[in-house]
PDB file of C-alpha atoms and ligand atoms in Angstrom:
ATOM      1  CA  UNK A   1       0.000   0.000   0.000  1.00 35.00           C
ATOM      2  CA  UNK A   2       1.265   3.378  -0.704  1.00 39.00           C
ATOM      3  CA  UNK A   3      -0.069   6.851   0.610  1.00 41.00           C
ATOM      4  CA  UNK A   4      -1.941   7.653  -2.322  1.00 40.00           C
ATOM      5  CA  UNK A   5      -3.240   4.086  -3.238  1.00 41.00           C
ATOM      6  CA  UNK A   6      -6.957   4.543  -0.805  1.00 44.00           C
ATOM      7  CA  UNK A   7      -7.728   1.573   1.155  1.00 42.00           C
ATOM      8  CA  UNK A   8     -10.788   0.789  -0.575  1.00 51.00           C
ATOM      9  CA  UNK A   9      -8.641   0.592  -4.462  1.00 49.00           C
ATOM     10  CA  UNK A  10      -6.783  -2.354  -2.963  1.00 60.00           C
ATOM     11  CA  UNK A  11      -7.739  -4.793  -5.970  1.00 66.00           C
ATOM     12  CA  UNK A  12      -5.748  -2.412  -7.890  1.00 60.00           C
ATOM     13  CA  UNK A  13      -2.294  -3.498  -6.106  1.00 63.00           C
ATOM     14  CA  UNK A  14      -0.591  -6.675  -5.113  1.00 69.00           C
ATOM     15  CA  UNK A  15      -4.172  -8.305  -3.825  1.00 66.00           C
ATOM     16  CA  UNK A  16      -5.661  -7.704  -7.692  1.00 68.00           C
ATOM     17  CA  UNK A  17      -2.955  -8.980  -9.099  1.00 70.00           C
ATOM     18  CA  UNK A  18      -2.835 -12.655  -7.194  1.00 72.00           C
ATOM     19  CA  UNK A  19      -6.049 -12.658  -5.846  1.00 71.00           C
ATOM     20  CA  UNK A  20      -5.916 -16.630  -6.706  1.00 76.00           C
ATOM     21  CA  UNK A  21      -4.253 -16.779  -3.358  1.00 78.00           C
ATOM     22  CA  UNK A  22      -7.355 -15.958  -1.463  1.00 79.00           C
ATOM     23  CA  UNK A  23      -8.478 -19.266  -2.238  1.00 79.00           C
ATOM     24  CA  UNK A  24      -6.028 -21.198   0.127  1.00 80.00           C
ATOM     25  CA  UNK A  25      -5.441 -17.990   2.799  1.00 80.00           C
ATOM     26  CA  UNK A  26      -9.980 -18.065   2.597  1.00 80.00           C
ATOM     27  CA  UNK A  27     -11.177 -20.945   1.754  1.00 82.00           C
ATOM     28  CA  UNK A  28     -14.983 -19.822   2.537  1.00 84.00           C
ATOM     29  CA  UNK A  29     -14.763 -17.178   0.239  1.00 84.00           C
ATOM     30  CA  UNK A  30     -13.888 -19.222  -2.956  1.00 85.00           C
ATOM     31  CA  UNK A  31     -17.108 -21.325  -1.740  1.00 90.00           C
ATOM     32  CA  UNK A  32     -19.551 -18.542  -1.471  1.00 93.00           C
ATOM     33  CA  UNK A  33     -19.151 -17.628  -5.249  1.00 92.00           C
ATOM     34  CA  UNK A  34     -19.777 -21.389  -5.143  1.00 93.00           C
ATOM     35  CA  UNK A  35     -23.121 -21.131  -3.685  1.00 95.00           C
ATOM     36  CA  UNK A  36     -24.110 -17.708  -5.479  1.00 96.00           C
ATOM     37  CA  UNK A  37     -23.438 -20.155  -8.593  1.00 95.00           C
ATOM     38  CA  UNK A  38     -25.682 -22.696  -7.563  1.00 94.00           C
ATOM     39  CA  UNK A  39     -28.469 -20.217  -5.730  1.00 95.00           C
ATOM     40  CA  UNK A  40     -28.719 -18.138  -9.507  1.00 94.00           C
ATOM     41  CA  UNK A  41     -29.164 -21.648 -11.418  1.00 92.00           C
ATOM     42  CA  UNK A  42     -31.912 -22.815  -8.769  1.00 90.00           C
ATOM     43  CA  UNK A  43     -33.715 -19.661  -9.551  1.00 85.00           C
ATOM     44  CA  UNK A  44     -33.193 -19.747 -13.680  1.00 76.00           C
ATOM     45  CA  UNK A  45     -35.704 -21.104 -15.361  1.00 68.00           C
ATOM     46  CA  UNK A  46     -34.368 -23.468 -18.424  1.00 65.00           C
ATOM     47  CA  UNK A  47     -36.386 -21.609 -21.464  1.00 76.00           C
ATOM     48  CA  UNK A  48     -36.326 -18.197 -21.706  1.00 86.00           C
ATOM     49  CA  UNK A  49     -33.021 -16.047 -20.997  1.00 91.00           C
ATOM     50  CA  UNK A  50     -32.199 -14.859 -18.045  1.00 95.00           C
ATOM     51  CA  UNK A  51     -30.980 -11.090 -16.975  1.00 97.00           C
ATOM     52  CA  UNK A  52     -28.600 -10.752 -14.243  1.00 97.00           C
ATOM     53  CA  UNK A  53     -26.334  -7.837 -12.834  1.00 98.00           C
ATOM     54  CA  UNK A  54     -23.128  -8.822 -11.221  1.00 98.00           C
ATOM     55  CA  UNK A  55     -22.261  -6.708  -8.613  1.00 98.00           C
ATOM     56  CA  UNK A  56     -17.821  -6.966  -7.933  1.00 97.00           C
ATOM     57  CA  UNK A  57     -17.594  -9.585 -10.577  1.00 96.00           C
ATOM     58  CA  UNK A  58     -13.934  -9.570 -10.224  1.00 94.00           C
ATOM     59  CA  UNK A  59     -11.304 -12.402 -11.730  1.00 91.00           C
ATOM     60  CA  UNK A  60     -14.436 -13.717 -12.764  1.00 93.00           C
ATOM     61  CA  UNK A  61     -14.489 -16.819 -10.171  1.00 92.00           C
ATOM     62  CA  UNK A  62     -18.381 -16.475  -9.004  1.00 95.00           C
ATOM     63  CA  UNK A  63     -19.431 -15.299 -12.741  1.00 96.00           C
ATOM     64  CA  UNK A  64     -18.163 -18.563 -13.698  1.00 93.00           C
ATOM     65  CA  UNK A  65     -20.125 -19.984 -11.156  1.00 92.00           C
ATOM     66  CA  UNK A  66     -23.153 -18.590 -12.600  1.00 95.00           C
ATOM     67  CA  UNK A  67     -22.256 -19.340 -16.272  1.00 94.00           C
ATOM     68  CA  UNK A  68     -21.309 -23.167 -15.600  1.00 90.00           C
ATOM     69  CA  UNK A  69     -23.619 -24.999 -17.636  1.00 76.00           C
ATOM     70  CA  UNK A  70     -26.292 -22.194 -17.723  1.00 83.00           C
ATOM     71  CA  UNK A  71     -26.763 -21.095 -21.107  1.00 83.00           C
ATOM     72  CA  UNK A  72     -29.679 -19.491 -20.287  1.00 91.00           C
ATOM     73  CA  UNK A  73     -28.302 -16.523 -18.438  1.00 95.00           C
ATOM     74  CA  UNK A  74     -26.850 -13.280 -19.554  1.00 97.00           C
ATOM     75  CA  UNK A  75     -24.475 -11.284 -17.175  1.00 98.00           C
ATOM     76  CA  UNK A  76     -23.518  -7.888 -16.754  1.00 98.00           C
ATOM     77  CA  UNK A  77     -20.825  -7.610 -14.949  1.00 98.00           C
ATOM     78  CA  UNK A  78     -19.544  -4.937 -13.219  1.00 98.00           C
ATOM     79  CA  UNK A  79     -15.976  -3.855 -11.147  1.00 97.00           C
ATOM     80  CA  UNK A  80     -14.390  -1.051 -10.881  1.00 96.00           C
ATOM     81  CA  UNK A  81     -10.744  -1.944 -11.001  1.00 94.00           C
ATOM     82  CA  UNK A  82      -9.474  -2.858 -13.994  1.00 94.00           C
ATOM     83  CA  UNK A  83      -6.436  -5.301 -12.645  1.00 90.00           C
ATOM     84  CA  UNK A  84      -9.354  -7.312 -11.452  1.00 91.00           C
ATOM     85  CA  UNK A  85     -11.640  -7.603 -14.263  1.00 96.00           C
ATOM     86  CA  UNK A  86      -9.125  -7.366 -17.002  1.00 95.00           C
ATOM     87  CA  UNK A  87      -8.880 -10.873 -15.512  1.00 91.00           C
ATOM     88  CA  UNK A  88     -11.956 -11.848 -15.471  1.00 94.00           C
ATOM     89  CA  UNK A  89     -12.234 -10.921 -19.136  1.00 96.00           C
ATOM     90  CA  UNK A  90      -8.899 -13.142 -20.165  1.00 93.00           C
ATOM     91  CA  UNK A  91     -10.578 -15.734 -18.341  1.00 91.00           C
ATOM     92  CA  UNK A  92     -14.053 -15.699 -19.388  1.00 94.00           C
ATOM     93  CA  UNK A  93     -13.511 -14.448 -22.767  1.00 94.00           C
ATOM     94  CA  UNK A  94     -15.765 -18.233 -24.591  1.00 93.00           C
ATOM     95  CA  UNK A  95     -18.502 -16.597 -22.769  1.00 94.00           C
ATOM     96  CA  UNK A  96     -18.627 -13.192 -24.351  1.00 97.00           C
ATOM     97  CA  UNK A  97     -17.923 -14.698 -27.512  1.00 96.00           C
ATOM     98  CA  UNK A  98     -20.990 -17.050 -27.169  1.00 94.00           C
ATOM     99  CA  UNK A  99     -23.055 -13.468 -26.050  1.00 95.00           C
ATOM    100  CA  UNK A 100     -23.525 -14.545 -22.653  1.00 96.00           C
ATOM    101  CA  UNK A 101     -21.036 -12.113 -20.997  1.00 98.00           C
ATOM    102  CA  UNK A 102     -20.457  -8.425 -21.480  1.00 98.00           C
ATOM    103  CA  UNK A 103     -19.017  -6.181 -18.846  1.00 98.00           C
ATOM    104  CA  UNK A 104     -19.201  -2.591 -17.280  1.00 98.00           C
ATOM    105  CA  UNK A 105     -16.399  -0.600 -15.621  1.00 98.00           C
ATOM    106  CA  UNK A 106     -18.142   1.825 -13.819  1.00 98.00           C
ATOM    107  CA  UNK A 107     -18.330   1.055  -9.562  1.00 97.00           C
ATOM    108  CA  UNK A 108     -21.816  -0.563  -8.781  1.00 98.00           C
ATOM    109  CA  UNK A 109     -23.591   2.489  -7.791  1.00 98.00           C
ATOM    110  CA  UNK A 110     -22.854   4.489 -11.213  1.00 98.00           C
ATOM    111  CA  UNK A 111     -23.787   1.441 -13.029  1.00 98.00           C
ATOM    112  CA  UNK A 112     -26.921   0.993 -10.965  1.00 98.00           C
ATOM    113  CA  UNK A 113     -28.234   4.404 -11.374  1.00 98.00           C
ATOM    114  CA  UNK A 114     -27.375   4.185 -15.111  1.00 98.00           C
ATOM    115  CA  UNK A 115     -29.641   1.365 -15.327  1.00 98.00           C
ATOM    116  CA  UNK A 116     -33.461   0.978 -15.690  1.00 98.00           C
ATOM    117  CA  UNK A 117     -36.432   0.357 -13.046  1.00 98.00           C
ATOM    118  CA  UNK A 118     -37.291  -3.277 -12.871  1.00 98.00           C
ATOM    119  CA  UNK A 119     -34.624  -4.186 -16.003  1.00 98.00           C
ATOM    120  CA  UNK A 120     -33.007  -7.533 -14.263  1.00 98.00           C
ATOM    121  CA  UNK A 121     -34.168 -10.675 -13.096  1.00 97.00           C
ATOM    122  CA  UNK A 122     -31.317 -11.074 -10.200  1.00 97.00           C
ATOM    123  CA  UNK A 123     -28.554  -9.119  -8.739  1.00 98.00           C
ATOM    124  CA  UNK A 124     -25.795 -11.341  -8.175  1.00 98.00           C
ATOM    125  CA  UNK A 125     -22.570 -10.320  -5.785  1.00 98.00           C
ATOM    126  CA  UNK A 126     -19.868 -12.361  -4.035  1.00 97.00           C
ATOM    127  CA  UNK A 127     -17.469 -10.885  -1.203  1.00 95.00           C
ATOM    128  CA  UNK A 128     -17.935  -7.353  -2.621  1.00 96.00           C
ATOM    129  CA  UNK A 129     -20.449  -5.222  -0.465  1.00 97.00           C
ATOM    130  CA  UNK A 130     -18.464  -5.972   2.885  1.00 95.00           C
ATOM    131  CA  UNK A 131     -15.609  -3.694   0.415  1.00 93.00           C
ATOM    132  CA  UNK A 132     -18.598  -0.609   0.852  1.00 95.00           C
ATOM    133  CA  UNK A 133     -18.753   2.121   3.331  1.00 94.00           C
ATOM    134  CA  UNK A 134     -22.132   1.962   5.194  1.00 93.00           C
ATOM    135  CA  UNK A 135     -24.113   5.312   3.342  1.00 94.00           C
ATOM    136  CA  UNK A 136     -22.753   3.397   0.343  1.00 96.00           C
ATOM    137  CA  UNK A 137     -24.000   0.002   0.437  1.00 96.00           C
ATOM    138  CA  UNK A 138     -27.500   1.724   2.061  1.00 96.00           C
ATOM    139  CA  UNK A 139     -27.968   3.250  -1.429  1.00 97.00           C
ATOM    140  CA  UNK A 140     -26.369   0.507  -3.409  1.00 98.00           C
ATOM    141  CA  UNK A 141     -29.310  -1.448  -2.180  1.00 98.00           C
ATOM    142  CA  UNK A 142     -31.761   1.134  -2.448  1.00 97.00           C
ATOM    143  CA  UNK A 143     -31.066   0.743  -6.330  1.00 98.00           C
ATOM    144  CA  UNK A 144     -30.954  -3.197  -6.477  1.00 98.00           C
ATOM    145  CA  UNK A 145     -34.420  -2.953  -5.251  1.00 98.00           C
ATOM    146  CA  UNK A 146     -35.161  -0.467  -8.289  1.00 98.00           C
ATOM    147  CA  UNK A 147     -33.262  -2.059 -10.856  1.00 98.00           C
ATOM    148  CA  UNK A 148     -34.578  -5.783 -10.332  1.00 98.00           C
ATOM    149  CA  UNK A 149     -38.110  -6.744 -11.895  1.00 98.00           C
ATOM    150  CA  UNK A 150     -40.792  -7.733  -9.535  1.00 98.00           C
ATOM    151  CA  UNK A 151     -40.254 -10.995  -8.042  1.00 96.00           C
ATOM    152  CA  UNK A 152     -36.072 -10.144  -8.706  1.00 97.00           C
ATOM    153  CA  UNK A 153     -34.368 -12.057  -6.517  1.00 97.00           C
ATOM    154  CA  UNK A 154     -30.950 -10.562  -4.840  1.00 98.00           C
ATOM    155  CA  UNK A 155     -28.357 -13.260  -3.866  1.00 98.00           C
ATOM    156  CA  UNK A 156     -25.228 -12.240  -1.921  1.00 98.00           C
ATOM    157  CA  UNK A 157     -22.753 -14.425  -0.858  1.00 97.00           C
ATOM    158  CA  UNK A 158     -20.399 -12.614   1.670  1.00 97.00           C
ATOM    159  CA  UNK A 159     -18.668 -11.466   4.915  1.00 96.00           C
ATOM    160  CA  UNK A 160     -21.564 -10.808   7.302  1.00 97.00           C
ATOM    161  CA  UNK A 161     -20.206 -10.081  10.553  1.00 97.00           C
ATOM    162  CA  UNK A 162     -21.539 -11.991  13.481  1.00 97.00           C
ATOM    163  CA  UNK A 163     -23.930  -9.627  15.790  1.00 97.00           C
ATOM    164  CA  UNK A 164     -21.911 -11.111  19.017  1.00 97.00           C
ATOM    165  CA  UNK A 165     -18.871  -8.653  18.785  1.00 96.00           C
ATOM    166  CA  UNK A 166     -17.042 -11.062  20.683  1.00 97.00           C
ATOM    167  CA  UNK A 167     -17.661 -13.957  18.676  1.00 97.00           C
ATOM    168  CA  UNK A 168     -17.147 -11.948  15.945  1.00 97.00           C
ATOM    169  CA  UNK A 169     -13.626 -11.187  16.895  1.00 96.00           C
ATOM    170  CA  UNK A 170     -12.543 -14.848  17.779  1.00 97.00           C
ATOM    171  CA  UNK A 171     -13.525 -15.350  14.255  1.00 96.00           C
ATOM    172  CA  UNK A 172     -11.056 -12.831  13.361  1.00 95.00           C
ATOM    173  CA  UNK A 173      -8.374 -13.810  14.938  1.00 96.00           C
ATOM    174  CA  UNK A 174      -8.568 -17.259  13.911  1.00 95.00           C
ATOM    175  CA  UNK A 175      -8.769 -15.561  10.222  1.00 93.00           C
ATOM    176  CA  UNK A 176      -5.509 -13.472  11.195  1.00 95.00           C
ATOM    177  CA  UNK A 177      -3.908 -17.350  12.284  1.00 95.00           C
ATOM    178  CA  UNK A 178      -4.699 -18.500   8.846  1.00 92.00           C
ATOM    179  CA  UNK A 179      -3.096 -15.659   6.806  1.00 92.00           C
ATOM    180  CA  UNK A 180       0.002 -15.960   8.717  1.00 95.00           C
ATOM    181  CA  UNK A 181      -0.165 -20.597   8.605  1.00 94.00           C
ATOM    182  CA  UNK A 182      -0.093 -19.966   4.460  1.00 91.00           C
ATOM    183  CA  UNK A 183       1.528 -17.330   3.580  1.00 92.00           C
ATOM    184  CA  UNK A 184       4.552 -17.036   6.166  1.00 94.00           C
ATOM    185  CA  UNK A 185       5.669 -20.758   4.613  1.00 94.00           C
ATOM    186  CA  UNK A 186       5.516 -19.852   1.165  1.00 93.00           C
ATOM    187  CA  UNK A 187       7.874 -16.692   2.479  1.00 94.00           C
ATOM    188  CA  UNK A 188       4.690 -14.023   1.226  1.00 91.00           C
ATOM    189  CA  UNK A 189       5.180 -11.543   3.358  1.00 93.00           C
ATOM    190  CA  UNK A 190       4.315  -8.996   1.202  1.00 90.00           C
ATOM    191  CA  UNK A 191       0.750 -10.544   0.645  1.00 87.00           C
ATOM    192  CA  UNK A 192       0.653 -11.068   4.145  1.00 92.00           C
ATOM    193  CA  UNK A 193       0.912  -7.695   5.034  1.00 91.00           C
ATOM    194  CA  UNK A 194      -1.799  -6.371   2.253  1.00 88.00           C
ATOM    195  CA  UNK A 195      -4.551  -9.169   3.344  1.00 88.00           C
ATOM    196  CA  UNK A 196      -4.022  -7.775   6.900  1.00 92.00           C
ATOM    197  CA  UNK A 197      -4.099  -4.268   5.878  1.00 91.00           C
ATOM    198  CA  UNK A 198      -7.504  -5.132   3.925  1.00 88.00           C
ATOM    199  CA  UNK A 199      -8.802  -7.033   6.895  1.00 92.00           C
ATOM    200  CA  UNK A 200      -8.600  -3.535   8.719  1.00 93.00           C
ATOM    201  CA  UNK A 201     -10.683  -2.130   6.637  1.00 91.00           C
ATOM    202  CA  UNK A 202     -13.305  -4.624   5.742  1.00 92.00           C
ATOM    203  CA  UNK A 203     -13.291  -4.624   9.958  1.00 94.00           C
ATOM    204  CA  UNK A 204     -13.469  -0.700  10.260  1.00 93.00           C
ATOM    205  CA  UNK A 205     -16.562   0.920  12.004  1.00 94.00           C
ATOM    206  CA  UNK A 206     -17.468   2.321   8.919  1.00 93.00           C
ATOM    207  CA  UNK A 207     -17.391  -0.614   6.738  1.00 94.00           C
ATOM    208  CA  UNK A 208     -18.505  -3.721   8.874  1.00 96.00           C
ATOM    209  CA  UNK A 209     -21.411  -5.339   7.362  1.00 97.00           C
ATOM    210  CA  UNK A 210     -22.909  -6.569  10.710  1.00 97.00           C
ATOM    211  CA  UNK A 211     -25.342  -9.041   9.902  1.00 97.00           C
ATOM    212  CA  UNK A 212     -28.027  -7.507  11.963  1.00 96.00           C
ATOM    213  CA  UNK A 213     -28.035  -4.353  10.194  1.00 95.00           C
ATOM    214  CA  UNK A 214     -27.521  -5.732   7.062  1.00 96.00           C
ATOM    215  CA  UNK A 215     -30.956  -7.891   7.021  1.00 96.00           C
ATOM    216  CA  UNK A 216     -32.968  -4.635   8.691  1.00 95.00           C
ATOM    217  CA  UNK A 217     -31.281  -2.230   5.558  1.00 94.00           C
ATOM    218  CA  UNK A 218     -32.368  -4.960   2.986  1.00 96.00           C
ATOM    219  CA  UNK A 219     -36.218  -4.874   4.979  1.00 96.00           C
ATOM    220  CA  UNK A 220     -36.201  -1.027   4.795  1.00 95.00           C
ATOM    221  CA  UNK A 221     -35.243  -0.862   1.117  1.00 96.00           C
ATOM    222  CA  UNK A 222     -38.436  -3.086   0.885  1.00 97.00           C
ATOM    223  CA  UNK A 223     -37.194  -6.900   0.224  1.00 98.00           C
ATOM    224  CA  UNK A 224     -39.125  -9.596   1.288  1.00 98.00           C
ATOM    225  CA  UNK A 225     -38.370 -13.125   2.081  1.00 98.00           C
ATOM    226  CA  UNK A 226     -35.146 -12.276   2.810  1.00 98.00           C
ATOM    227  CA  UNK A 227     -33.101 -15.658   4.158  1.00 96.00           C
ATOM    228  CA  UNK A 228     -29.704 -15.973   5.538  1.00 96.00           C
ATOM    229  CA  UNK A 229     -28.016 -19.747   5.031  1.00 94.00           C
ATOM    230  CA  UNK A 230     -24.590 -21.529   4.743  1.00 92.00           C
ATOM    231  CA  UNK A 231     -23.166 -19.356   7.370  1.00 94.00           C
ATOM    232  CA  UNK A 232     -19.252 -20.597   7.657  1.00 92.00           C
ATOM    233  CA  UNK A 233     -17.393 -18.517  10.088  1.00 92.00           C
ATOM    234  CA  UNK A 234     -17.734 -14.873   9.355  1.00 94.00           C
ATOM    235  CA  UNK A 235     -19.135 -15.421   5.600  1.00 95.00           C
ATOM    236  CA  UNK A 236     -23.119 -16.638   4.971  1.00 97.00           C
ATOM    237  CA  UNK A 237     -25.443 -16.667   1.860  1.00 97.00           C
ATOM    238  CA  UNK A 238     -28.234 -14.055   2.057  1.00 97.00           C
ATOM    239  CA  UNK A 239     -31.646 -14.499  -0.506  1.00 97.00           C
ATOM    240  CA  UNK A 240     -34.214 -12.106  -0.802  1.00 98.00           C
ATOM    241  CA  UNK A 241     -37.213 -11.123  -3.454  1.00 98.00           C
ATOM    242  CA  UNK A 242     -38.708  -7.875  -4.737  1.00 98.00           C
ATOM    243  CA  UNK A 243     -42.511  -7.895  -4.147  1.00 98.00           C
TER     244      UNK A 243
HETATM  245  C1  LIG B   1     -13.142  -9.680  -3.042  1.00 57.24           C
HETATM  246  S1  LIG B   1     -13.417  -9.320  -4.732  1.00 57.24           S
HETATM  247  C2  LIG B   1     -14.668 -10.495  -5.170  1.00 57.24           C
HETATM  248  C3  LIG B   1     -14.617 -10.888  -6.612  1.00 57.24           C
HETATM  249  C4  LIG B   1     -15.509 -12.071  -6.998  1.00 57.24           C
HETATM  250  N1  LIG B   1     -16.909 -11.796  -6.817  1.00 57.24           N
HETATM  251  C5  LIG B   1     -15.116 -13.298  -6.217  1.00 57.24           C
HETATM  252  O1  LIG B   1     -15.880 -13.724  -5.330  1.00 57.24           O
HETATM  253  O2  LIG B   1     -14.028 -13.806  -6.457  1.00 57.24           O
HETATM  254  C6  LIG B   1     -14.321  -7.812  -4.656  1.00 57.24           C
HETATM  255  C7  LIG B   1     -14.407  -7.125  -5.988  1.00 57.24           C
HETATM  256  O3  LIG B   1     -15.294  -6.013  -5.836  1.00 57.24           O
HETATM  257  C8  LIG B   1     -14.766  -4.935  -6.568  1.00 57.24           C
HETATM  258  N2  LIG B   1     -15.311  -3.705  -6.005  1.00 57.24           N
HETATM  259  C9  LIG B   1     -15.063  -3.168  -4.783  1.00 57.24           C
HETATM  260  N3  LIG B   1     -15.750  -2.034  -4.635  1.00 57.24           N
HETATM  261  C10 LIG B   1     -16.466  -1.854  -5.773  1.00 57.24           C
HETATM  262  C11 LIG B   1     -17.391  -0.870  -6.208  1.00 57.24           C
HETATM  263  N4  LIG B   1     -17.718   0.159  -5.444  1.00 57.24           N
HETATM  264  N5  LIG B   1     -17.939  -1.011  -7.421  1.00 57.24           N
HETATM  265  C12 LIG B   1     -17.615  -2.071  -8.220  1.00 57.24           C
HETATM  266  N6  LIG B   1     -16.756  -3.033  -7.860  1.00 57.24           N
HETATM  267  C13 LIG B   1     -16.189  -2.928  -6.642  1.00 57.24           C
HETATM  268  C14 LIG B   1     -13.259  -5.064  -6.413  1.00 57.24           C
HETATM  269  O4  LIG B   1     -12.575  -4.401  -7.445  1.00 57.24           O
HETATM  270  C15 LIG B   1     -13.073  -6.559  -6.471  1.00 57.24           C
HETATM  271  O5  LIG B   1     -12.846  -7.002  -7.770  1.00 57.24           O
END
């Protein structure tokens, strides 16, 4: 990290660039674009195409989830940093071709008020609203709720911290013990440092994305049936439907 790289751009540096590594420092996290995958296809229908927005779509890991013998769904997917989805579009580059794909590099709120009322059957997101600041993600979700069609369903597979603070922070630490059982090894100190740094702010007061608060924002912006499953240490799936 330098002083004028902001925490919130870290994709852009070292993290962006071998974000692979996430996989064996958080396991969960790999397996949440796992379930997004499967929680999209359980929801697509197997005639008519599908429209979804992916929020944070990154290297490309959960769209591939979602595109996995689906070829009923096309995804827009959007990030902001291009050393992350410059990635995603090396790596997922049969889809566009087949029309299935096509990207947007605005960050999701642009791209969300640039789109129309009720325009997409899901919003799709892995590990990428935790990244928000609070008055952020409020109005990030105030537009899901717009963009998505009646009966739109919103899947998010990410960090939802536990409402026990103290829990919460066990969690944490073990998460800390993990970082420093891979990476110290493998002599990735570097990386070590920049997940740690990250961890900071994905813990900040103004970031947290307490799962308490999280479900009660999602009620207010007017969601119903709004479930929370696969919880695995500090990471869950979380379903909900536009009336
Ligand atoms: C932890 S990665 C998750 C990527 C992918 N969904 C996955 O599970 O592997 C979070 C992604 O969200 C993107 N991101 C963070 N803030 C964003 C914003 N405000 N708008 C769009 N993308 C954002 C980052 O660039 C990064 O690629």
């Amino acid at each position: 990290m330098s002083n004028t790289t902001p925490f919130d751009a870290m994709f852009s540096t070292i993290i962006g660039k071998e974000y692979d590594m996430l996989q064996l420092i958080c396991p969960a996290a790999t397996e949440m674009s796992r379930l997004v995958g499967a929680a999209v296809n359980a929801y697509s229908s197997t005639t008519e195409t599908l429209e979804v927005l992916e929020l944070g779509g990154g290297t490309g890991i959960t769209t591939l989830a979602m595109l996995s013998g689906n070829s009923h769904l096309h995804i827009l997917s959007v990030d902001n940093e291009p050393t992350m989805q410059d990635q995603a579009k090396a790596n997922l580059k049969d889809w566009v071709a087949k029309g299935q794909l096509s990207f947007c590099g605005d960050d999701a709120l642009t791209a969300l008020q640039n789109l129309a009322d009720n325009s997409f059957d899901m919003i799709a997101s892995a590990y990428t609203l935790h990244n928000f600041l609070h008055s952020y993600r409020e109005q990030v979700l105030k537009e899901i709720f717009r963009v998505l069609k009646p009966n739109g369903q919103f899947i998010n597979g990410d960090r939802y911290a536990l409402d026990n603070i103290r829990q919460h922070t066990r969690l944490i630490q073990e998460e800390i013990g993990r970082y420093f059982k891979v990476l110290t090894p493998i002599n990735r100190n570097d990386l070590l440092e920049q997940w740690i740094v990250h961890l900071f702010n994905d813990e900040s007061e103004d970031h947290v994305m307490r799962e308490g608060v999280a479900l009660q924002q999602m009620q207010t912006a007017g969601f119903i049936n709004i479930s929370i499953s696969e919880r695995k240490a500090g990471n869950a799936l979380i379903t909900a439907v536009k009336p």
